[in-house]
């Protein structure tokens, strides 16, 4: 639709209409509180008559809570990588030889669906098992693995569109779930802090960092680094933006490996 000026106007018009309809639907269905508390820990808070402190006070308390900064870092890592890949999806697909707009659009849609499915499947597993640390570390390791083909070109093989698309889908499945998993982990370790404050800090932090990284990634898009130049079968080059995302994931996995905070909400629920 958004192929020219008229198409762009139609595109934004459609988005505006759909957004208005969703807003109206939300307005009529939104409830202040769920009909019943979602967990034993929430029931306990209601029975004690606990009230949430002012937002800024809650934020200060969060950063003074042991273990909060680590899931925050993982959340920021995930949202930054997915946002940057989504922003530059045209350039990423072009590297693998996918240049027609329909192919790019389908790849982008597949990436978003992979994020959704990963969140449902992997996030659902973690919700039942509470294996926050091991699953997050595995997802970060997989993210490092899948991000490399998005900017790697083997000079002997040339463009490999199938490999690129598979890597993109793998990245969505592995990187996407890190966000919901670590949103829950942050709520768990900071219990009984305000859950809204937890999620707000993560969303603001994640989107702020990813926005600041976009111009850096845009500059790195055109930076090429060649490896194994003298070994013909291994001669390849990799783009700077992929190295940037790989470095972000690598630093995060090192930092996250130090996580050792108690799961306060899980402990409160298990006492019932």
Short mmCIF file of N, CA, C and O in Angstrom, two decimals, residues 104-217:
data_model
loop_
_atom_site.label_atom_id
_atom_site.label_comp_id
_atom_site.label_asym_id
_atom_site.label_seq_id
_atom_site.Cartn_x
_atom_site.Cartn_y
_atom_site.Cartn_z
N UNK A 104 10.06 -8.64 1.07
CA UNK A 104 10.51 -7.95 2.29
C UNK A 104 9.36 -7.87 3.30
O UNK A 104 9.56 -8.12 4.49
N UNK A 105 8.17 -7.53 2.81
CA UNK A 105 7.01 -7.42 3.69
C UNK A 105 6.68 -8.76 4.35
O UNK A 105 6.37 -8.82 5.55
N UNK A 106 6.75 -9.83 3.57
CA UNK A 106 6.45 -11.15 4.12
C UNK A 106 7.50 -11.57 5.15
O UNK A 106 7.16 -12.18 6.18
N UNK A 107 8.75 -11.24 4.87
CA UNK A 107 9.82 -11.56 5.82
C UNK A 107 9.61 -10.79 7.13
O UNK A 107 9.77 -11.34 8.22
N UNK A 108 9.25 -9.51 7.00
CA UNK A 108 8.99 -8.71 8.19
C UNK A 108 7.81 -9.24 8.99
O UNK A 108 7.85 -9.30 10.23
N UNK A 109 6.75 -9.64 8.28
CA UNK A 109 5.59 -10.21 8.95
C UNK A 109 5.95 -11.53 9.64
O UNK A 109 5.52 -11.80 10.77
N UNK A 110 6.78 -12.34 8.97
CA UNK A 110 7.22 -13.59 9.57
C UNK A 110 8.03 -13.36 10.83
O UNK A 110 7.91 -14.11 11.81
N UNK A 111 8.85 -12.31 10.82
CA UNK A 111 9.66 -11.95 11.99
C UNK A 111 8.75 -11.60 13.17
O UNK A 111 8.97 -12.07 14.30
N UNK A 112 7.71 -10.81 12.94
CA UNK A 112 6.79 -10.42 14.01
C UNK A 112 6.01 -11.62 14.52
O UNK A 112 5.77 -11.75 15.73
N UNK A 113 5.59 -12.50 13.61
CA UNK A 113 4.86 -13.70 14.02
C UNK A 113 5.76 -14.61 14.85
O UNK A 113 5.32 -15.22 15.84
N UNK A 114 7.04 -14.70 14.45
CA UNK A 114 7.99 -15.53 15.20
C UNK A 114 8.17 -14.99 16.62
O UNK A 114 8.26 -15.76 17.58
N UNK A 115 8.21 -13.66 16.76
CA UNK A 115 8.31 -13.06 18.09
C UNK A 115 7.10 -13.44 18.93
O UNK A 115 7.22 -13.80 20.11
N UNK A 116 5.92 -13.36 18.31
CA UNK A 116 4.68 -13.70 19.01
C UNK A 116 4.66 -15.17 19.44
O UNK A 116 4.37 -15.48 20.61
N UNK A 117 5.00 -16.06 18.51
CA UNK A 117 4.97 -17.48 18.83
C UNK A 117 6.02 -17.84 19.88
O UNK A 117 5.76 -18.65 20.77
N UNK A 118 7.18 -17.23 19.77
CA UNK A 118 8.22 -17.47 20.77
C UNK A 118 7.78 -17.05 22.16
O UNK A 118 8.02 -17.75 23.15
N UNK A 119 7.11 -15.89 22.22
CA UNK A 119 6.61 -15.43 23.51
C UNK A 119 5.57 -16.36 24.11
O UNK A 119 5.57 -16.62 25.31
N UNK A 120 4.69 -16.88 23.24
CA UNK A 120 3.63 -17.77 23.72
C UNK A 120 4.21 -19.11 24.19
O UNK A 120 3.89 -19.59 25.29
N UNK A 121 5.07 -19.69 23.37
CA UNK A 121 5.58 -21.04 23.67
C UNK A 121 6.63 -21.01 24.78
O UNK A 121 6.49 -21.67 25.81
N UNK A 122 7.68 -20.22 24.57
CA UNK A 122 8.77 -20.18 25.54
C UNK A 122 8.33 -19.46 26.81
O UNK A 122 8.63 -19.89 27.93
N UNK A 123 7.60 -18.35 26.62
CA UNK A 123 7.09 -17.63 27.79
C UNK A 123 6.14 -18.48 28.62
O UNK A 123 6.17 -18.44 29.85
N UNK A 124 5.31 -19.27 27.94
CA UNK A 124 4.39 -20.16 28.66
C UNK A 124 5.14 -21.22 29.46
O UNK A 124 4.74 -21.55 30.59
N UNK A 125 6.22 -21.73 28.88
CA UNK A 125 7.04 -22.72 29.60
C UNK A 125 7.64 -22.12 30.86
O UNK A 125 7.61 -22.74 31.94
N UNK A 126 8.18 -20.91 30.73
CA UNK A 126 8.80 -20.25 31.89
C UNK A 126 7.75 -19.91 32.95
O UNK A 126 8.01 -20.00 34.15
N UNK A 127 6.56 -19.54 32.52
CA UNK A 127 5.49 -19.21 33.46
C UNK A 127 5.15 -20.41 34.35
O UNK A 127 4.81 -20.25 35.52
N UNK A 128 5.27 -21.62 33.79
CA UNK A 128 4.97 -22.82 34.56
C UNK A 128 6.15 -23.29 35.40
O UNK A 128 5.98 -23.75 36.52
N UNK A 129 7.36 -23.17 34.85
CA UNK A 129 8.53 -23.74 35.52
C UNK A 129 9.33 -22.74 36.33
O UNK A 129 10.14 -23.14 37.18
N UNK A 130 9.17 -21.46 36.05
CA UNK A 130 9.93 -20.38 36.72
C UNK A 130 11.43 -20.48 36.45
O UNK A 130 12.24 -19.99 37.23
N UNK A 131 11.80 -21.10 35.33
CA UNK A 131 13.21 -21.21 34.96
C UNK A 131 13.66 -19.95 34.22
O UNK A 131 14.09 -20.00 33.07
N UNK A 132 13.56 -18.83 34.90
CA UNK A 132 13.86 -17.54 34.26
C UNK A 132 15.30 -17.46 33.76
O UNK A 132 15.55 -17.08 32.62
N UNK A 133 16.23 -17.80 34.64
CA UNK A 133 17.65 -17.59 34.32
C UNK A 133 18.12 -18.50 33.19
O UNK A 133 18.71 -18.02 32.20
N UNK A 134 17.88 -19.79 33.31
CA UNK A 134 18.40 -20.73 32.31
C UNK A 134 17.79 -20.47 30.93
O UNK A 134 18.48 -20.52 29.91
N UNK A 135 16.49 -20.17 30.90
CA UNK A 135 15.83 -19.93 29.61
C UNK A 135 16.30 -18.62 29.00
O UNK A 135 16.55 -18.54 27.79
N UNK A 136 16.45 -17.59 29.82
CA UNK A 136 16.92 -16.31 29.30
C UNK A 136 18.34 -16.43 28.74
O UNK A 136 18.64 -15.89 27.66
N UNK A 137 19.21 -17.14 29.45
CA UNK A 137 20.57 -17.33 28.96
C UNK A 137 20.57 -18.10 27.64
O UNK A 137 21.33 -17.78 26.72
N UNK A 138 19.70 -19.11 27.53
CA UNK A 138 19.61 -19.88 26.29
C UNK A 138 19.09 -18.99 25.15
O UNK A 138 19.60 -19.06 24.02
N UNK A 139 18.12 -18.15 25.44
CA UNK A 139 17.57 -17.25 24.41
C UNK A 139 18.61 -16.23 23.97
O UNK A 139 18.70 -15.90 22.78
N UNK A 140 19.38 -15.71 24.90
CA UNK A 140 20.43 -14.75 24.55
C UNK A 140 21.52 -15.41 23.70
O UNK A 140 22.01 -14.81 22.73
N UNK A 141 21.89 -16.65 24.05
CA UNK A 141 22.88 -17.37 23.25
C UNK A 141 22.36 -17.63 21.84
O UNK A 141 23.09 -17.46 20.85
N UNK A 142 21.09 -18.01 21.73
CA UNK A 142 20.49 -18.24 20.41
C UNK A 142 20.40 -16.93 19.62
O UNK A 142 20.59 -16.91 18.40
N UNK A 143 20.13 -15.84 20.32
CA UNK A 143 20.08 -14.52 19.66
C UNK A 143 21.43 -14.19 19.04
O UNK A 143 21.51 -13.72 17.89
N UNK A 144 22.51 -14.44 19.77
CA UNK A 144 23.85 -14.20 19.24
C UNK A 144 24.11 -15.06 18.00
O UNK A 144 24.75 -14.61 17.05
N UNK A 145 23.61 -16.29 18.03
CA UNK A 145 23.81 -17.20 16.90
C UNK A 145 23.04 -16.74 15.66
O UNK A 145 23.57 -16.68 14.55
N UNK A 146 21.77 -16.39 15.85
CA UNK A 146 20.90 -16.08 14.71
C UNK A 146 21.13 -14.68 14.14
O UNK A 146 20.77 -14.43 12.98
N UNK A 147 21.72 -13.78 14.92
CA UNK A 147 21.90 -12.41 14.41
C UNK A 147 23.04 -12.34 13.40
O UNK A 147 23.02 -11.49 12.49
N UNK A 148 24.00 -13.23 13.50
CA UNK A 148 25.17 -13.19 12.61
C UNK A 148 24.81 -13.34 11.13
O UNK A 148 25.26 -12.55 10.29
N UNK A 149 23.97 -14.33 10.73
CA UNK A 149 23.66 -14.47 9.30
C UNK A 149 22.95 -13.26 8.69
O UNK A 149 22.92 -13.13 7.46
N UNK A 150 22.40 -12.39 9.52
CA UNK A 150 21.69 -11.22 8.99
C UNK A 150 22.64 -10.22 8.35
O UNK A 150 22.21 -9.34 7.60
N UNK A 151 23.93 -10.34 8.65
CA UNK A 151 24.89 -9.41 8.06
C UNK A 151 26.15 -10.07 7.54
O UNK A 151 27.12 -9.40 7.23
N UNK A 152 26.13 -11.40 7.43
CA UNK A 152 27.30 -12.15 6.99
C UNK A 152 27.17 -12.55 5.53
O UNK A 152 26.13 -13.08 5.12
N UNK A 153 28.21 -12.31 4.76
CA UNK A 153 28.23 -12.72 3.35
C UNK A 153 29.49 -13.54 3.08
O UNK A 153 30.60 -13.03 3.24
N UNK A 154 29.30 -14.80 2.74
CA UNK A 154 30.42 -15.65 2.36
C UNK A 154 30.68 -15.42 0.87
O UNK A 154 29.81 -15.61 0.03
N UNK A 155 31.88 -14.99 0.54
CA UNK A 155 32.18 -14.60 -0.84
C UNK A 155 32.09 -15.77 -1.81
O UNK A 155 31.85 -15.58 -3.00
N UNK A 156 32.30 -16.99 -1.33
CA UNK A 156 32.22 -18.15 -2.22
C UNK A 156 30.76 -18.54 -2.47
O UNK A 156 30.38 -18.86 -3.60
N UNK A 157 29.94 -18.48 -1.45
CA UNK A 157 28.53 -18.88 -1.59
C UNK A 157 27.66 -17.77 -2.17
O UNK A 157 26.68 -18.03 -2.85
N UNK A 158 28.01 -16.52 -1.89
CA UNK A 158 27.19 -15.40 -2.35
C UNK A 158 25.95 -15.23 -1.49
O UNK A 158 25.91 -15.64 -0.33
N UNK A 159 24.91 -14.65 -2.07
CA UNK A 159 23.67 -14.42 -1.32
C UNK A 159 22.94 -15.73 -1.04
O UNK A 159 22.84 -16.59 -1.90
N UNK A 160 22.42 -15.86 0.18
CA UNK A 160 21.67 -17.04 0.58
C UNK A 160 20.36 -16.58 1.21
O UNK A 160 20.23 -16.48 2.43
N UNK A 161 19.34 -16.29 0.38
CA UNK A 161 18.07 -15.77 0.91
C UNK A 161 17.37 -16.71 1.88
O UNK A 161 16.79 -16.27 2.87
N UNK A 162 17.43 -18.02 1.62
CA UNK A 162 16.78 -18.98 2.52
C UNK A 162 17.42 -18.94 3.90
O UNK A 162 16.72 -18.93 4.93
N UNK A 163 18.75 -18.94 3.94
CA UNK A 163 19.47 -18.88 5.21
C UNK A 163 19.12 -17.60 5.96
O UNK A 163 18.92 -17.61 7.18
N UNK A 164 19.02 -16.50 5.23
CA UNK A 164 18.70 -15.21 5.84
C UNK A 164 17.31 -15.23 6.48
O UNK A 164 17.13 -14.79 7.62
N UNK A 165 16.33 -15.75 5.75
CA UNK A 165 14.97 -15.79 6.27
C UNK A 165 14.88 -16.72 7.49
O UNK A 165 14.23 -16.39 8.49
N UNK A 166 15.54 -17.88 7.41
CA UNK A 166 15.53 -18.80 8.55
C UNK A 166 16.18 -18.18 9.77
O UNK A 166 15.70 -18.36 10.91
N UNK A 167 17.28 -17.44 9.56
CA UNK A 167 17.94 -16.77 10.68
C UNK A 167 17.03 -15.69 11.27
O UNK A 167 16.98 -15.51 12.50
N UNK A 168 16.31 -14.98 10.41
CA UNK A 168 15.40 -13.95 10.87
C UNK A 168 14.29 -14.54 11.74
O UNK A 168 13.97 -14.00 12.81
N UNK A 169 13.72 -15.65 11.29
CA UNK A 169 12.68 -16.31 12.06
C UNK A 169 13.24 -16.86 13.38
O UNK A 169 12.59 -16.77 14.43
N UNK A 170 14.43 -17.43 13.31
CA UNK A 170 15.07 -17.93 14.53
C UNK A 170 15.34 -16.82 15.52
O UNK A 170 15.17 -17.00 16.74
N UNK A 171 15.74 -15.66 15.00
CA UNK A 171 15.98 -14.52 15.88
C UNK A 171 14.69 -14.08 16.56
O UNK A 171 14.69 -13.77 17.76
N UNK A 172 13.59 -14.05 15.80
CA UNK A 172 12.31 -13.66 16.39
C UNK A 172 11.88 -14.61 17.50
O UNK A 172 11.45 -14.18 18.57
N UNK A 173 12.02 -15.91 17.25
CA UNK A 173 11.60 -16.91 18.23
C UNK A 173 12.46 -16.87 19.49
O UNK A 173 11.96 -17.07 20.60
N UNK A 174 13.76 -16.59 19.34
CA UNK A 174 14.67 -16.63 20.49
C UNK A 174 14.78 -15.29 21.21
O UNK A 174 14.86 -15.25 22.44
N UNK A 175 14.78 -14.19 20.47
CA UNK A 175 14.98 -12.88 21.09
C UNK A 175 13.68 -12.30 21.64
O UNK A 175 13.67 -11.67 22.70
N UNK A 176 12.58 -12.50 20.93
CA UNK A 176 11.30 -11.95 21.36
C UNK A 176 10.86 -12.34 22.76
O UNK A 176 10.43 -11.49 23.55
N UNK A 177 10.93 -13.64 23.14
CA UNK A 177 10.45 -14.06 24.46
C UNK A 177 11.23 -13.47 25.63
O UNK A 177 10.74 -13.50 26.76
N UNK A 178 12.42 -12.96 25.39
CA UNK A 178 13.21 -12.38 26.48
C UNK A 178 12.45 -11.24 27.16
O UNK A 178 12.55 -11.05 28.37
N UNK A 179 11.66 -10.50 26.38
CA UNK A 179 10.92 -9.37 26.96
C UNK A 179 9.85 -9.82 27.96
O UNK A 179 9.90 -9.40 29.13
N UNK A 180 8.88 -10.66 27.58
CA UNK A 180 7.87 -11.06 28.58
C UNK A 180 8.46 -11.85 29.74
O UNK A 180 8.00 -11.72 30.88
N UNK A 181 9.47 -12.68 29.47
CA UNK A 181 10.09 -13.47 30.54
C UNK A 181 10.71 -12.56 31.59
O UNK A 181 10.53 -12.74 32.80
N UNK A 182 11.42 -11.54 31.13
CA UNK A 182 12.11 -10.68 32.08
C UNK A 182 11.22 -9.59 32.65
O UNK A 182 11.55 -8.99 33.68
N UNK A 183 10.09 -9.33 32.01
CA UNK A 183 9.08 -8.48 32.65
C UNK A 183 8.53 -9.20 33.87
O UNK A 183 8.39 -8.61 34.96
N UNK A 184 8.25 -10.51 33.71
CA UNK A 184 7.76 -11.30 34.84
C UNK A 184 8.83 -11.47 35.90
O UNK A 184 8.54 -11.43 37.10
N UNK A 185 10.07 -11.66 35.47
CA UNK A 185 11.17 -11.84 36.43
C UNK A 185 11.35 -10.58 37.26
O UNK A 185 11.55 -10.65 38.49
N UNK A 186 11.28 -9.43 36.64
CA UNK A 186 11.43 -8.17 37.36
C UNK A 186 10.31 -7.99 38.38
O UNK A 186 10.55 -7.54 39.51
N UNK A 187 9.09 -8.34 38.00
CA UNK A 187 7.96 -8.27 38.93
C UNK A 187 8.16 -9.24 40.08
O UNK A 187 7.86 -8.93 41.25
N UNK A 188 8.69 -10.42 39.76
CA UNK A 188 8.90 -11.46 40.77
C UNK A 188 9.92 -11.04 41.82
O UNK A 188 9.70 -11.20 43.03
N UNK A 189 11.05 -10.48 41.38
CA UNK A 189 12.11 -10.15 42.34
C UNK A 189 11.81 -8.87 43.12
O UNK A 189 12.39 -8.66 44.20
N UNK A 190 10.93 -8.03 42.61
CA UNK A 190 10.64 -6.76 43.29
C UNK A 190 9.34 -6.80 44.10
O UNK A 190 8.96 -5.78 44.68
N UNK A 191 8.66 -7.94 44.12
CA UNK A 191 7.41 -8.06 44.88
C UNK A 191 7.65 -7.63 46.33
O UNK A 191 8.68 -7.98 46.92
N UNK A 192 6.77 -6.83 46.94
CA UNK A 192 5.44 -6.40 46.49
C UNK A 192 5.42 -5.00 45.85
O UNK A 192 4.45 -4.27 46.04
N UNK A 193 6.44 -4.64 45.13
CA UNK A 193 6.46 -3.32 44.48
C UNK A 193 5.36 -3.22 43.42
O UNK A 193 4.83 -4.23 42.96
N UNK A 194 5.09 -2.01 43.01
CA UNK A 194 4.06 -1.72 42.02
C UNK A 194 4.43 -2.33 40.67
O UNK A 194 5.45 -1.97 40.07
N UNK A 195 3.61 -3.26 40.16
CA UNK A 195 3.89 -3.92 38.89
C UNK A 195 3.85 -2.93 37.73
O UNK A 195 4.60 -3.06 36.76
N UNK A 196 2.97 -1.95 37.81
CA UNK A 196 2.89 -0.94 36.75
C UNK A 196 4.18 -0.17 36.64
O UNK A 196 4.66 0.13 35.53
N UNK A 197 4.78 0.17 37.77
CA UNK A 197 6.05 0.89 37.77
C UNK A 197 7.15 0.04 37.15
O UNK A 197 7.99 0.54 36.39
N UNK A 198 7.15 -1.25 37.47
CA UNK A 198 8.15 -2.17 36.91
C UNK A 198 8.08 -2.18 35.39
O UNK A 198 9.09 -1.99 34.69
N UNK A 199 6.88 -2.39 34.87
CA UNK A 199 6.72 -2.49 33.41
C UNK A 199 6.94 -1.15 32.72
O UNK A 199 7.46 -1.11 31.61
N UNK A 200 6.59 -0.07 33.40
CA UNK A 200 6.80 1.26 32.82
C UNK A 200 8.29 1.56 32.67
O UNK A 200 8.74 2.06 31.63
N UNK A 201 9.06 1.25 33.71
CA UNK A 201 10.51 1.48 33.66
C UNK A 201 11.13 0.65 32.54
O UNK A 201 11.99 1.13 31.79
N UNK A 202 10.70 -0.59 32.40
CA UNK A 202 11.27 -1.45 31.36
C UNK A 202 10.91 -0.93 29.96
O UNK A 202 11.78 -0.90 29.08
N UNK A 203 9.67 -0.53 29.77
CA UNK A 203 9.26 -0.04 28.45
C UNK A 203 9.97 1.27 28.10
O UNK A 203 10.46 1.42 26.97
N UNK A 204 10.01 2.18 29.04
CA UNK A 204 10.68 3.47 28.78
C UNK A 204 12.17 3.25 28.53
O UNK A 204 12.74 3.78 27.56
N UNK A 205 12.79 2.44 29.38
CA UNK A 205 14.22 2.17 29.21
C UNK A 205 14.52 1.47 27.90
O UNK A 205 15.46 1.84 27.18
N UNK A 206 13.71 0.46 27.55
CA UNK A 206 13.93 -0.28 26.33
C UNK A 206 13.78 0.56 25.08
O UNK A 206 14.62 0.54 24.18
N UNK A 207 12.69 1.33 25.03
CA UNK A 207 12.45 2.15 23.84
C UNK A 207 13.43 3.32 23.75
O UNK A 207 13.82 3.72 22.64
N UNK A 208 13.84 3.87 24.89
CA UNK A 208 14.82 4.96 24.88
C UNK A 208 16.16 4.48 24.35
O UNK A 208 16.76 5.11 23.47
N UNK A 209 16.62 3.35 24.88
CA UNK A 209 17.93 2.83 24.44
C UNK A 209 17.89 2.43 22.97
O UNK A 209 18.83 2.72 22.21
N UNK A 210 16.81 1.78 22.54
CA UNK A 210 16.73 1.37 21.13
C UNK A 210 16.67 2.59 20.21
O UNK A 210 17.25 2.57 19.12
N UNK A 211 15.98 3.66 20.66
CA UNK A 211 15.94 4.88 19.86
C UNK A 211 17.32 5.51 19.73
O UNK A 211 17.70 6.00 18.66
N UNK A 212 18.09 5.47 20.82
CA UNK A 212 19.45 6.03 20.78
C UNK A 212 20.38 5.16 19.93
O UNK A 212 21.35 5.67 19.35
N UNK A 213 20.08 3.87 19.85
CA UNK A 213 20.93 2.96 19.08
C UNK A 213 20.65 3.03 17.58
O UNK A 213 21.52 2.64 16.78
N UNK A 214 19.47 3.51 17.19
CA UNK A 214 19.12 3.54 15.76
C UNK A 214 20.13 4.31 14.92
O UNK A 214 20.59 3.81 13.89
N UNK A 215 20.50 5.56 15.29
CA UNK A 215 21.49 6.27 14.45
C UNK A 215 22.84 5.59 14.42
O UNK A 215 23.55 5.63 13.40
N UNK A 216 23.21 4.93 15.52
CA UNK A 216 24.48 4.19 15.55
C UNK A 216 24.40 3.00 14.59
O UNK A 216 25.32 2.74 13.80
N UNK A 217 23.27 2.29 14.65
CA UNK A 217 23.07 1.14 13.76
C UNK A 217 23.01 1.59 12.30
O UNK A 217 23.51 0.90 11.40
#
